[in-house]
Coordinates of C-alpha atoms and ligand atoms in Angstrom, one line a residue:
X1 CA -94.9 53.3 -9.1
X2 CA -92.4 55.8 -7.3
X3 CA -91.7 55.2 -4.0
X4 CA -92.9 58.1 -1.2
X5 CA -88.8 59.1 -1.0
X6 CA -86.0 58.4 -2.9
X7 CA -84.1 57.6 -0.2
X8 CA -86.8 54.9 1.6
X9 CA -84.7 51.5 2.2
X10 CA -85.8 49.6 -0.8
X11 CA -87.9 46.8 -0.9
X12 CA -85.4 44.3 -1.8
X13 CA -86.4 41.3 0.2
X14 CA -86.1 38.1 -1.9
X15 CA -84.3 40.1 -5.2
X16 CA -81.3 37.2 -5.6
X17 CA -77.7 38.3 -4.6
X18 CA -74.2 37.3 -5.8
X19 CA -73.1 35.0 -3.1
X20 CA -69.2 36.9 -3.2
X21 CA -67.6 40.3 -4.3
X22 CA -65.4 37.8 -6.8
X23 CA -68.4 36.3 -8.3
X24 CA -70.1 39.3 -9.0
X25 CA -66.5 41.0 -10.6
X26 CA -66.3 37.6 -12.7
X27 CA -69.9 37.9 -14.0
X28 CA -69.6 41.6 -14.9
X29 CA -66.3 40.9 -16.0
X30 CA -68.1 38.2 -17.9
X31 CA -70.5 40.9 -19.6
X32 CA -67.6 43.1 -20.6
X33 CA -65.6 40.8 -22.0
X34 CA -67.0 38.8 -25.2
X35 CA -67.0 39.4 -28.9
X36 CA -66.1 43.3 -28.4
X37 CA -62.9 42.5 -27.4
X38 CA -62.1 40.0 -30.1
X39 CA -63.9 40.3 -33.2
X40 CA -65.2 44.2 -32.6
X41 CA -61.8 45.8 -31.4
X42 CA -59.5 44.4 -33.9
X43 CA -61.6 45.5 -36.2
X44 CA -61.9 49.1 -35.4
X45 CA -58.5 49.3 -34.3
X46 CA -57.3 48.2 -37.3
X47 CA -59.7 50.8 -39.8
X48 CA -58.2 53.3 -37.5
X49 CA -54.7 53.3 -37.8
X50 CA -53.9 50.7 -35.1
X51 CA -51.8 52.2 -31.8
X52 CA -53.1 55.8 -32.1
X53 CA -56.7 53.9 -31.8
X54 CA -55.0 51.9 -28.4
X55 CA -54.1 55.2 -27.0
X56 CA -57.1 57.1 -27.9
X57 CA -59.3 54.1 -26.4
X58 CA -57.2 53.3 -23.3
X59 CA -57.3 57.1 -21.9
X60 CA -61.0 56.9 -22.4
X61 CA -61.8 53.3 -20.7
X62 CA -59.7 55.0 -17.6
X63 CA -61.5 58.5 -17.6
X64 CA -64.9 58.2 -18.9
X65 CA -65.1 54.3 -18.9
X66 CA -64.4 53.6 -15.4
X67 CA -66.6 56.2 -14.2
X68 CA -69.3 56.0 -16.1
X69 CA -69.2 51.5 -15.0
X70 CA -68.7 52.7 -11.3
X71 CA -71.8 55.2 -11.7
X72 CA -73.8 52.1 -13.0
X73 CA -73.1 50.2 -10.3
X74 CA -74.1 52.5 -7.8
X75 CA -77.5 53.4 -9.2
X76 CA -78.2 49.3 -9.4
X77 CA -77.0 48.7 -6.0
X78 CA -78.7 52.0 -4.4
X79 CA -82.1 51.1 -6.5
X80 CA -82.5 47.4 -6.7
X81 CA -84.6 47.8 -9.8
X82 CA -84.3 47.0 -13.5
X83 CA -83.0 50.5 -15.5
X84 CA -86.2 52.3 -16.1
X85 CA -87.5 51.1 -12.4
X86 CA -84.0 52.3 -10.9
X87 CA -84.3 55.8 -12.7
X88 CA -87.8 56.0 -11.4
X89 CA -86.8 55.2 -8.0
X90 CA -83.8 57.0 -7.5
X91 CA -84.9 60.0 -9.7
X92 CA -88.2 60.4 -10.8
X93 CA -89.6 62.8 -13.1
X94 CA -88.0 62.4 -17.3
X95 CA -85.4 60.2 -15.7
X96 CA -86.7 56.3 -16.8
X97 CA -86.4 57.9 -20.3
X98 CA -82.5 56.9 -19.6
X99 CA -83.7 53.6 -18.8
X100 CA -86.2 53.2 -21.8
X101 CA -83.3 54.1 -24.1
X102 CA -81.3 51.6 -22.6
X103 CA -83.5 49.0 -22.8
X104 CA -84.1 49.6 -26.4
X105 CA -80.5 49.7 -26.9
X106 CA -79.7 46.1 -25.5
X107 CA -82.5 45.0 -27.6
X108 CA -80.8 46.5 -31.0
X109 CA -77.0 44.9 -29.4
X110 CA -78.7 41.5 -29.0
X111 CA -80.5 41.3 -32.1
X112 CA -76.5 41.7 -34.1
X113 CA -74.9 40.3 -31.3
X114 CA -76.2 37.0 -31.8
X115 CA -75.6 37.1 -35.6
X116 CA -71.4 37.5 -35.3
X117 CA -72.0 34.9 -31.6
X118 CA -73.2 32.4 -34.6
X119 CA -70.2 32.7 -37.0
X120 CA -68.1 31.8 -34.1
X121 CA -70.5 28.8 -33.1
X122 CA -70.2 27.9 -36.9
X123 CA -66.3 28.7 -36.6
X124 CA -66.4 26.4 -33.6
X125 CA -67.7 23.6 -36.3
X126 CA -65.2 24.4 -38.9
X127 CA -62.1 24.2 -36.7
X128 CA -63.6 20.7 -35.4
X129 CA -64.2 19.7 -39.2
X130 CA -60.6 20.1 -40.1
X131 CA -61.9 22.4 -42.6
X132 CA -58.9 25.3 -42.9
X133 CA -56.4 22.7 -44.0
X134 CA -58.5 23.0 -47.3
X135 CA -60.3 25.9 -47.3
X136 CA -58.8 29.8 -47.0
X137 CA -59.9 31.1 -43.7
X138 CA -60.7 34.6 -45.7
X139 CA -63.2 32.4 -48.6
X140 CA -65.0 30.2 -45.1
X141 CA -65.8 33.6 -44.1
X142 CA -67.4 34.9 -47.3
X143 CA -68.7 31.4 -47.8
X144 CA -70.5 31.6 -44.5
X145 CA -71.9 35.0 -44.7
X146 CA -72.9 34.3 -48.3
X147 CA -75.3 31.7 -47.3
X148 CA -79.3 32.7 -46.3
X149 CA -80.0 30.2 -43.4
X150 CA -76.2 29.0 -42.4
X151 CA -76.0 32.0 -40.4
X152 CA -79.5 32.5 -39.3
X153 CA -79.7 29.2 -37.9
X154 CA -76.3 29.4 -36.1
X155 CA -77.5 32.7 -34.7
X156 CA -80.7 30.9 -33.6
X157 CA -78.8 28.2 -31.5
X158 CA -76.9 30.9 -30.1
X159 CA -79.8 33.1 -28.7
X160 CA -81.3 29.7 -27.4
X161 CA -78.5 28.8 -25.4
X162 CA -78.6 33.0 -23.9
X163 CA -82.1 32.1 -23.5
X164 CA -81.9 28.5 -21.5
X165 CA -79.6 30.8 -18.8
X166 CA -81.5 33.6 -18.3
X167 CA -84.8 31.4 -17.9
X168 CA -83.4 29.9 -14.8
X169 CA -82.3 32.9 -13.0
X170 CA -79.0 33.9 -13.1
X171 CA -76.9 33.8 -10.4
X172 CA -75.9 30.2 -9.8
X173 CA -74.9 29.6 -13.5
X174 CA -73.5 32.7 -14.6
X175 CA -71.3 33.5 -11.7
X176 CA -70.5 29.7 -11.3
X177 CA -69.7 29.2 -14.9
X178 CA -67.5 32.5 -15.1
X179 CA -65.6 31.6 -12.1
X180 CA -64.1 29.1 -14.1
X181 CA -64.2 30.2 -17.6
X182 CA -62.9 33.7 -17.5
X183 CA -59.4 32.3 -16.1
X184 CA -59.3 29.8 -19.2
X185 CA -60.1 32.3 -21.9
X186 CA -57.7 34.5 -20.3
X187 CA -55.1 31.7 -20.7
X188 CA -56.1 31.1 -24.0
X189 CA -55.5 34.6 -25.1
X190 CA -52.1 34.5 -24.2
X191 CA -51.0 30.9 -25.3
X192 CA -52.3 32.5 -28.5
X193 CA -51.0 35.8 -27.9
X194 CA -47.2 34.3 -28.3
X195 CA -47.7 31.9 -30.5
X196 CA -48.7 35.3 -32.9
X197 CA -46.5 37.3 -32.1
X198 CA -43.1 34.8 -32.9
X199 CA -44.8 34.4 -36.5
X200 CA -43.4 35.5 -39.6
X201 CA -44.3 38.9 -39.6
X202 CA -45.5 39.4 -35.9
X203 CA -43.1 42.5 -35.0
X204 CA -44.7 44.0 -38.1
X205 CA -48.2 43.5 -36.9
X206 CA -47.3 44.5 -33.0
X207 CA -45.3 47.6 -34.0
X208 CA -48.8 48.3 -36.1
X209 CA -50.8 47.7 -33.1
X210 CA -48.3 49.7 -30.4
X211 CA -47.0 52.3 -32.6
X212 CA -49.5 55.9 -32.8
X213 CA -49.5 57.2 -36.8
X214 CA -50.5 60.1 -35.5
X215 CA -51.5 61.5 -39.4
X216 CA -54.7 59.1 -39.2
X217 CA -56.1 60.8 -36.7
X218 CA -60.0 62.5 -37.6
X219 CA -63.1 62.8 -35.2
X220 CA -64.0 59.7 -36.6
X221 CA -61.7 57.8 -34.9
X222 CA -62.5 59.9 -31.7
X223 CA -66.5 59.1 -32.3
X224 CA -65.2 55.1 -33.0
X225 CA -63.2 54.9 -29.5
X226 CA -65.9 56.4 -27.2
X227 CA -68.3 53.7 -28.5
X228 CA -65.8 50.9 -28.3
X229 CA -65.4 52.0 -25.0
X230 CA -68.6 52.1 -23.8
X231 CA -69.5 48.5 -26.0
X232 CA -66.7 46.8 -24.5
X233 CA -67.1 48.0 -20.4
X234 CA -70.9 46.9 -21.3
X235 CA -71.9 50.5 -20.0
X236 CA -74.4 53.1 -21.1
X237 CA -77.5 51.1 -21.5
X238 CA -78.5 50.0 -18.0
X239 CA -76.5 46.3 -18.0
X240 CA -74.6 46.9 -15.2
X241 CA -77.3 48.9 -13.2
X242 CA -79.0 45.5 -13.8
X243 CA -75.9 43.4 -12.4
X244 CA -75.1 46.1 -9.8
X245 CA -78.7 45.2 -8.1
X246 CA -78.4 42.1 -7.2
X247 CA -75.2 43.2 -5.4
X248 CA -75.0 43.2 -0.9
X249 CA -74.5 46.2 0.4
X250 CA -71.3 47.2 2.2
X251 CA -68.8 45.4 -0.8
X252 CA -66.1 48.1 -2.3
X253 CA -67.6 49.0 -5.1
X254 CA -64.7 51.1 -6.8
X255 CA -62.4 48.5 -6.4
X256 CA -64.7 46.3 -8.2
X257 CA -65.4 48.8 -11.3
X258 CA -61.6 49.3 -11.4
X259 CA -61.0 45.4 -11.8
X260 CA -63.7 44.7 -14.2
X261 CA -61.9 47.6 -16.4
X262 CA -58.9 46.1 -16.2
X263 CA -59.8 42.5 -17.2
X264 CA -61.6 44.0 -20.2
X265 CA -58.1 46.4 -21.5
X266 CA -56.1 43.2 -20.6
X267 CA -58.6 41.0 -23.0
X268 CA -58.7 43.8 -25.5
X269 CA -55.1 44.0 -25.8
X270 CA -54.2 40.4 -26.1
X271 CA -57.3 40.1 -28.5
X272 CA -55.0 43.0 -30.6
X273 CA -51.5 40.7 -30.2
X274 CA -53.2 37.9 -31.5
X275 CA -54.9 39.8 -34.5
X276 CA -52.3 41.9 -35.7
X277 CA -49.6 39.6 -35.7
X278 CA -51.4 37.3 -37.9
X279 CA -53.0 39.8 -40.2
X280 CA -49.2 41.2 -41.0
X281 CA -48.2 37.1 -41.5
X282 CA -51.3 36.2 -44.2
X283 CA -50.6 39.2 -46.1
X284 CA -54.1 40.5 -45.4
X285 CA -55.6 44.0 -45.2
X286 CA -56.0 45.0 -41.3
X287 CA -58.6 47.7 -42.3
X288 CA -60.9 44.7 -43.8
X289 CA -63.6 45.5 -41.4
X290 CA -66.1 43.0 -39.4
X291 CA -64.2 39.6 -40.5
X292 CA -61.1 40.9 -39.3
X293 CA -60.9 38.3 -36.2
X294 CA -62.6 35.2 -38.4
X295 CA -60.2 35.8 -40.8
X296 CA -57.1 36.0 -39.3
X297 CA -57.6 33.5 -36.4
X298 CA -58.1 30.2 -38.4
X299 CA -54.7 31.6 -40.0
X300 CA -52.5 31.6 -36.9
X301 CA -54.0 27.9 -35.7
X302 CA -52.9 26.4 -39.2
X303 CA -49.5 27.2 -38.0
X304 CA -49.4 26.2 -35.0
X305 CA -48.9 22.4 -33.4
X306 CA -52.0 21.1 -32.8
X307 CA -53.5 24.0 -33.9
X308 CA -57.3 22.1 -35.2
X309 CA -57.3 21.2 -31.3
X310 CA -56.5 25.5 -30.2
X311 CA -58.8 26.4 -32.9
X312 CA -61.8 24.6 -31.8
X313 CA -61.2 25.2 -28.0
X314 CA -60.5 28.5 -28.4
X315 CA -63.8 29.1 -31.1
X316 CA -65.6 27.4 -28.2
X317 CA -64.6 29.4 -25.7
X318 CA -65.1 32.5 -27.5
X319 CA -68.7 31.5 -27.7
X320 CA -68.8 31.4 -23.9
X321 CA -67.1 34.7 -23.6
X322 CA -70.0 35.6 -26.0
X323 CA -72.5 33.8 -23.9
X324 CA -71.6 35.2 -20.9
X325 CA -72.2 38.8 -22.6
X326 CA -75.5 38.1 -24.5
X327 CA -76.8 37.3 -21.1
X328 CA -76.3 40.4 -20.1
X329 CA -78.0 42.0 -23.0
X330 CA -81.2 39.9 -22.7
X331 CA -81.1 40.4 -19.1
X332 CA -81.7 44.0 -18.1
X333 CA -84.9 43.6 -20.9
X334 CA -85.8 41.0 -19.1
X335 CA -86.0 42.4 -16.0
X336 CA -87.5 45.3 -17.7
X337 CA -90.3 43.3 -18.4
X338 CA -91.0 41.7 -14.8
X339 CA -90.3 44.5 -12.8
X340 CA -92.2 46.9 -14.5
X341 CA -94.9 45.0 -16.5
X342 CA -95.2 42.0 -14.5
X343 CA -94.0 39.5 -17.1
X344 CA -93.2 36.1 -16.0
X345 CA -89.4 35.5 -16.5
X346 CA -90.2 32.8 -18.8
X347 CA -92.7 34.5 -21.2
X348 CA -90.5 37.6 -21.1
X349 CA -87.4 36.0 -21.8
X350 CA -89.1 34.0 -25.0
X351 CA -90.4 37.3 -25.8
X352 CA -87.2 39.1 -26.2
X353 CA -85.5 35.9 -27.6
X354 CA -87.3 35.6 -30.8
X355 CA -87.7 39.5 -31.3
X356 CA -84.0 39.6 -30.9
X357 CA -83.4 37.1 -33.5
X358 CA -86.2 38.1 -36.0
X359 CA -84.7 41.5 -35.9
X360 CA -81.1 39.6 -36.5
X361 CA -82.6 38.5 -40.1
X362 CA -82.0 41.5 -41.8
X363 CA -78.4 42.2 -39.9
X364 CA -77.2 38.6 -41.5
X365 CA -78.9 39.2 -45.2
X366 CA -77.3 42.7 -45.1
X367 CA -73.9 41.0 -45.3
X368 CA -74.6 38.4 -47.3
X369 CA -77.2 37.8 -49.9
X370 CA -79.3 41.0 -49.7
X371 CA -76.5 43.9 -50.2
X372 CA -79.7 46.2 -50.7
X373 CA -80.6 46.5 -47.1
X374 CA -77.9 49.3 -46.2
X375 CA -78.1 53.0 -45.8
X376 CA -75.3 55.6 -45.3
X377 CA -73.4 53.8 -47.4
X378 CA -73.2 51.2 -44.7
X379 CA -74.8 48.1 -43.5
X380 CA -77.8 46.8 -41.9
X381 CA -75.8 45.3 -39.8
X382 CA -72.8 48.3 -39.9
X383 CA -75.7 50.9 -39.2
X384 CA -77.1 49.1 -35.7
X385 CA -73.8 48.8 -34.6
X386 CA -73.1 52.4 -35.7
X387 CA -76.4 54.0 -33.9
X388 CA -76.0 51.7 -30.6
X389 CA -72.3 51.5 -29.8
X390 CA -71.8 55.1 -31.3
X391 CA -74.4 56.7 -30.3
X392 CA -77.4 55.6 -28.2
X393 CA -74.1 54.2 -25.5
X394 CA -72.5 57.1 -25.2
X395 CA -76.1 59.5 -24.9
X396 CA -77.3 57.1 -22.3
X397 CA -73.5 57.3 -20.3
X398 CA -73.6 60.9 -20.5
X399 CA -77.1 60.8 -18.8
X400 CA -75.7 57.8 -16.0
X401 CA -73.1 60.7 -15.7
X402 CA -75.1 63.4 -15.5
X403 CA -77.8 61.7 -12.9
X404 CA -75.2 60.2 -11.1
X405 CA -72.8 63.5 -10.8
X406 CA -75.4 66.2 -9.6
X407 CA -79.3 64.3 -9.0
X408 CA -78.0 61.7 -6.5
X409 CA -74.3 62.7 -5.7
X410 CA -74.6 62.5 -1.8
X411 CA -76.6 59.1 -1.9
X412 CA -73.9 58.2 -4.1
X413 CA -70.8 59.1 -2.2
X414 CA -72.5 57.1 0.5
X415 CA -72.6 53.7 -1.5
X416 CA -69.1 54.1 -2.0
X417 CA -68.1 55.3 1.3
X418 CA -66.2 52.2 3.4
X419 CA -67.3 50.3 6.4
X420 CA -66.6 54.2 8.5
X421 CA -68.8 55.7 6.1
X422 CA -65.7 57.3 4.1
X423 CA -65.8 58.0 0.9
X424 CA -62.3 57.1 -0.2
X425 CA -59.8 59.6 -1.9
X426 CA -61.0 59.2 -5.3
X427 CA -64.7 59.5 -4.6
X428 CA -63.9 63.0 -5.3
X429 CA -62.1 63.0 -8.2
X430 CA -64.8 60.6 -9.9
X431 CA -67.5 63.1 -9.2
X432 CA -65.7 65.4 -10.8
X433 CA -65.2 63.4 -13.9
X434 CA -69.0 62.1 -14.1
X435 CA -70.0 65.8 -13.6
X436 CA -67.5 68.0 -16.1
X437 CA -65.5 66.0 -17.6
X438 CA -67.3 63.1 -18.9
X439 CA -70.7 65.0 -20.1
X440 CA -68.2 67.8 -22.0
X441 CA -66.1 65.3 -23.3
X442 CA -68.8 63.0 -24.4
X443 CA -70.7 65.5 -26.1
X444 CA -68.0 67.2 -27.7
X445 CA -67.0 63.8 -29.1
X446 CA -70.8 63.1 -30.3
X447 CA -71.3 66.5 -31.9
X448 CA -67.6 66.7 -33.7
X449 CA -68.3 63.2 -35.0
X450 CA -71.5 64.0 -36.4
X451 CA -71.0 67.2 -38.0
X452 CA -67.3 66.0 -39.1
Ligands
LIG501 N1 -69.3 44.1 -23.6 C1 -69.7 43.0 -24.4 C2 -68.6 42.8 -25.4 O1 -67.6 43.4 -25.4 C3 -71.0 43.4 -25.1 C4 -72.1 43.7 -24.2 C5 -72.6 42.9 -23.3 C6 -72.6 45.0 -24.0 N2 -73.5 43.6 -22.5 C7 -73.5 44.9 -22.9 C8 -72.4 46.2 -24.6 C9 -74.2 46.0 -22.5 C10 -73.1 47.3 -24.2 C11 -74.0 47.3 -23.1 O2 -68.7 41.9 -26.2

């Protein structure tokens, strides 16, 4: 149902709240970064000529990116409501079809998401079992993803676990489990982040990484950046409306967006140094697609001191990082579900779980044992990843922008006005982006990409 006005107070009474602004950056930070930043990032930066990718990507997570996560925000916080329920309140008329494409989006993201979230479990297992001293990281990968239930049962433990949090309600364990693990990934990262780099071979794989070829430049790369940038910020699909309504009022909200970007670049690029380094010192291909991360990681820990004891902690931590953005994912469906269809949170969140993973099935046997299930020359698995991240994201952030930018602009200057009821300097500036520059650029990115 639509509220009488837009702008009546909304009926927020009892919706749960982030207890601080620091929990709630470490949650969404949470939700950005996961396996986008390690196994997804790598793995596009390095099928796109490495540091002209960085470049291409960073300019895009500070324009569009940033923007387009602040305008999220604002539309949770303002509406209080899951994505199609904030649309309807705050906009009425076509606009929950934003929502409803969102929604269907996180579904598609879950359903692989928890297919690569189980090789790391299984990864996890492997370090533990002492397994790489024997075994080449490169042939456990194809070993894994050549089995029919390895994988699929993995993946199943994995959505479980997503599951058992968002059945309780999020806001004591996510924020409360963030809080602590965010910091210890991020130290992780750069432990391993030097350790790769002073490898045989490291400068090679950083100069890769840093240094812009700029003949391997096409509007694919263009098309691949925009989606990486919306996958990794967790933007365009509703996720951080979702997040942004359990949020106070009267917390700065730019300064927030601005963080959470910044943890997500500083986990992406360390993710890279790690990567990089190591593919240059095995003598691998870094344009070898998905694995790129589960191939070359076991590779740097067999050279390192105690590196069975990094592996596994870091494998396990990487599932976390994965955790805490799966959550996320299920989330705005499930709220989907309860505010608008009056689900109970428990039957909803089943629900979603086992259509996310029955949906995984063919994602898994499409890199394994049924090569048949691609299209495009790509995929099962390529080909979700390909329609979200590349396309349903940015659509859906170009509609955040659009809404955002000229449906609800004053309402939204006022949520990020300060305690005078200022907008700051910049509010200006970002309105300007979310209403020119982010709907021409994205578009012209989307329609060069697809005719290209
Ligand atoms: N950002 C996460 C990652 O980098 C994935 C993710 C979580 C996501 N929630 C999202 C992507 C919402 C898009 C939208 O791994």
């Amino acid at each position: 149902m639509q509220d009488a006005s837009p702008n009546s107070p909304p009926t927020s009474a009892g919706r749960e709240k982030w207890a601080s602004r620091l929990g709630f950056v470490m949650a969404a930070a949470g939700s950005a970064v996961g396996l986008g930043n390690v196994w997804r990032f790598p793995w596009l930066a390095g099928e796109n000529g490495g540091g002209l990718f960085l470049l291409i990507y960073l300019v895009m997570v500070v324009t569009l990116g940033a923007s387009v996560l602040l305008a999220e925000i604002v539309i949770g916080r303002a509406a209080q409501k899951d994505p199609v329920g904030a649309f309807r309140r705050l906009g009425g008329g076509a606009w929950p079809l934003v929502g409803y494409l969102g929604i269907t989006a996180a579904f598609l993201i879950l359903s692989f998401y928890g297919v690569v979230a189980g090789w790391t479990l299984a990864f996890a297992f492997r370090q533990a079992s002492g397994l790489f001293a024997a075994v080449e990281p490169s042939k456990a990968f194809a070993d894994l993803l050549g089995s029919t239930s390895e994988p699929l049962a993995w993946a199943f433990a994995f959505l479980v676990m997503t599951a058992c949090v968002v059945f309780g309600g999020i806001r004591n364990g996510i924020e409360r489990a963030n809080l602590v693990l965010m910091p210890l990934l991020f130290l992780l990262l750069i432990v391993l982040a030097i350790r790769a780099a002073t490898l045989p071979g490291g400068l090679d794989g950083l100069r890769f990484f840093f240094a812009p070829d700029f003949s391997r430049v096409d509007s694919g790369t263009f098309t691949a950046a925009l989606g990486q940038a919306f996958f990794s910020l967790s933007i365009g699909l509703g996720a951080m409306i979702t997040y942004g309504s359990y949020l106070q009022p009267h917390q700065s909200l730019g300064r927030s967006a601005l963080q959470i970007a910044a943890l997500d670049t500083l986990a992406a690029v360390l993710a890279g140094c790690i990567v990089f380094p190591a593919v240059f010192f095995a003598d691998l291909n870094p344009a070898s697609g998905p694995g790129l991360a589960f191939v070359t990681l076991p590779t740097v820990f067999a050279e390192m001191p105690a590196g069975r004891l990094f592996g596994v902690v870091f494998f396990v931590l990487l599932t976390i990082a994965a955790l805490t953005s799966a959550i996320s994912l299920l989330e705005p469906v499930v709220a989907f579900l309860v505010d608008e269809h009056g689900f109970r949170r428990h039957r909803a969140t089943l629900l979603v779980t086992v259509g996310a993973f029955l949906l995984g099935i063919p994602s898994s046997l499409s890199l394994g044992p049924v090569p048949a299930l691609s299209a495009f020359g790509l995929s099962f698995m390529d080909l979700l990843d390909f329609v979200t991240a590349s396309l349903m994201l940015p659509i859906g952030g170009l509609a955040i922008a659009l809404f955002v930018g000229w449906k609800i602009a004053p309402r939204a200057l006022a949520e990020v006005a300060d305690a005078a009821g200022r907008p700051p300097l910049l509010a200006r500036l970002w309105l300007f982006v979310l209403r020119f520059v982010a709907p021409v650029a994205i578009l012209w990115i989307l329609l060069t990409g697809l005719t290209g």
